[in-house]
Coordinates of C-alpha atoms in Angstrom, one line a residue:
M1 CA 13.8 81.4 -48.7
E2 CA 15.7 79.1 -46.5
I3 CA 13.2 78.1 -43.7
T4 CA 15.5 75.8 -41.9
P5 CA 18.9 74.7 -42.6
G6 CA 18.9 72.9 -45.9
I7 CA 15.1 73.3 -46.6
V8 CA 13.7 76.3 -48.7
V9 CA 10.4 77.4 -49.9
D10 CA 10.0 79.3 -53.4
E11 CA 6.8 80.0 -55.0
E12 CA 8.2 79.2 -58.4
V13 CA 9.3 75.8 -57.3
R14 CA 6.9 72.9 -56.7
F15 CA 4.2 75.3 -56.0
G16 CA 6.0 76.6 -52.9
K17 CA 6.3 73.1 -51.1
P18 CA 9.3 72.9 -48.9
V19 CA 12.0 71.3 -51.0
I20 CA 15.8 70.2 -50.4
K21 CA 17.9 73.5 -50.9
G22 CA 19.3 73.4 -54.5
T23 CA 16.9 70.8 -55.8
R24 CA 13.3 70.5 -56.6
V25 CA 13.1 67.4 -54.5
P26 CA 10.1 68.1 -52.0
V27 CA 10.4 67.3 -48.2
D28 CA 7.1 65.2 -48.3
L29 CA 8.5 62.9 -51.1
V30 CA 11.7 62.2 -49.0
V31 CA 10.0 61.5 -45.9
G32 CA 7.4 59.4 -47.6
K33 CA 10.3 57.2 -49.1
L34 CA 11.8 56.7 -45.8
A35 CA 8.3 55.8 -44.3
G36 CA 8.0 53.3 -47.1
G37 CA 10.8 51.4 -46.1
M38 CA 14.0 53.0 -48.0
T39 CA 17.1 53.8 -46.1
I40 CA 18.7 57.1 -45.9
D41 CA 21.4 56.1 -48.3
Q42 CA 18.8 54.7 -50.8
V43 CA 16.9 58.1 -50.9
A44 CA 19.9 60.0 -51.1
L45 CA 21.3 58.0 -54.1
E46 CA 17.7 57.8 -56.0
Y47 CA 17.3 61.5 -55.7
D48 CA 20.9 62.6 -55.9
L49 CA 21.0 64.0 -52.5
T50 CA 23.5 63.8 -49.6
P51 CA 22.7 61.9 -46.4
Q52 CA 22.7 65.1 -44.6
D53 CA 20.0 66.5 -47.1
V54 CA 17.8 63.5 -46.3
L55 CA 18.4 64.2 -42.6
N56 CA 17.4 67.9 -42.9
A57 CA 14.2 66.7 -44.5
L58 CA 13.5 64.5 -41.3
K59 CA 14.4 67.3 -38.9
Y60 CA 12.1 69.7 -40.8
A61 CA 9.1 67.3 -40.7
A62 CA 9.5 66.5 -37.0
R63 CA 9.6 70.1 -36.2
S64 CA 6.6 70.8 -38.3
V65 CA 4.6 67.9 -36.5
A66 CA 5.6 69.2 -33.3
E67 CA 4.3 72.5 -34.1
E68 CA 1.1 71.5 -35.2
Q69 CA -2.0 72.1 -33.1

């Protein structure tokens, strides 16, 4: 199920964690790599993603944090 553009959740993939659509790359991994100092292009290259995939992960993470109570 696509929960936001480019981000999906499937109980059969990565224990239902949000992942980049069409991959098994979890959103938290992508965001963690960026937080660790990698650039968008480096993350995209390392995990065979597009820069837009990385941005979609960031957008999802920002939206998730904004909704926390």
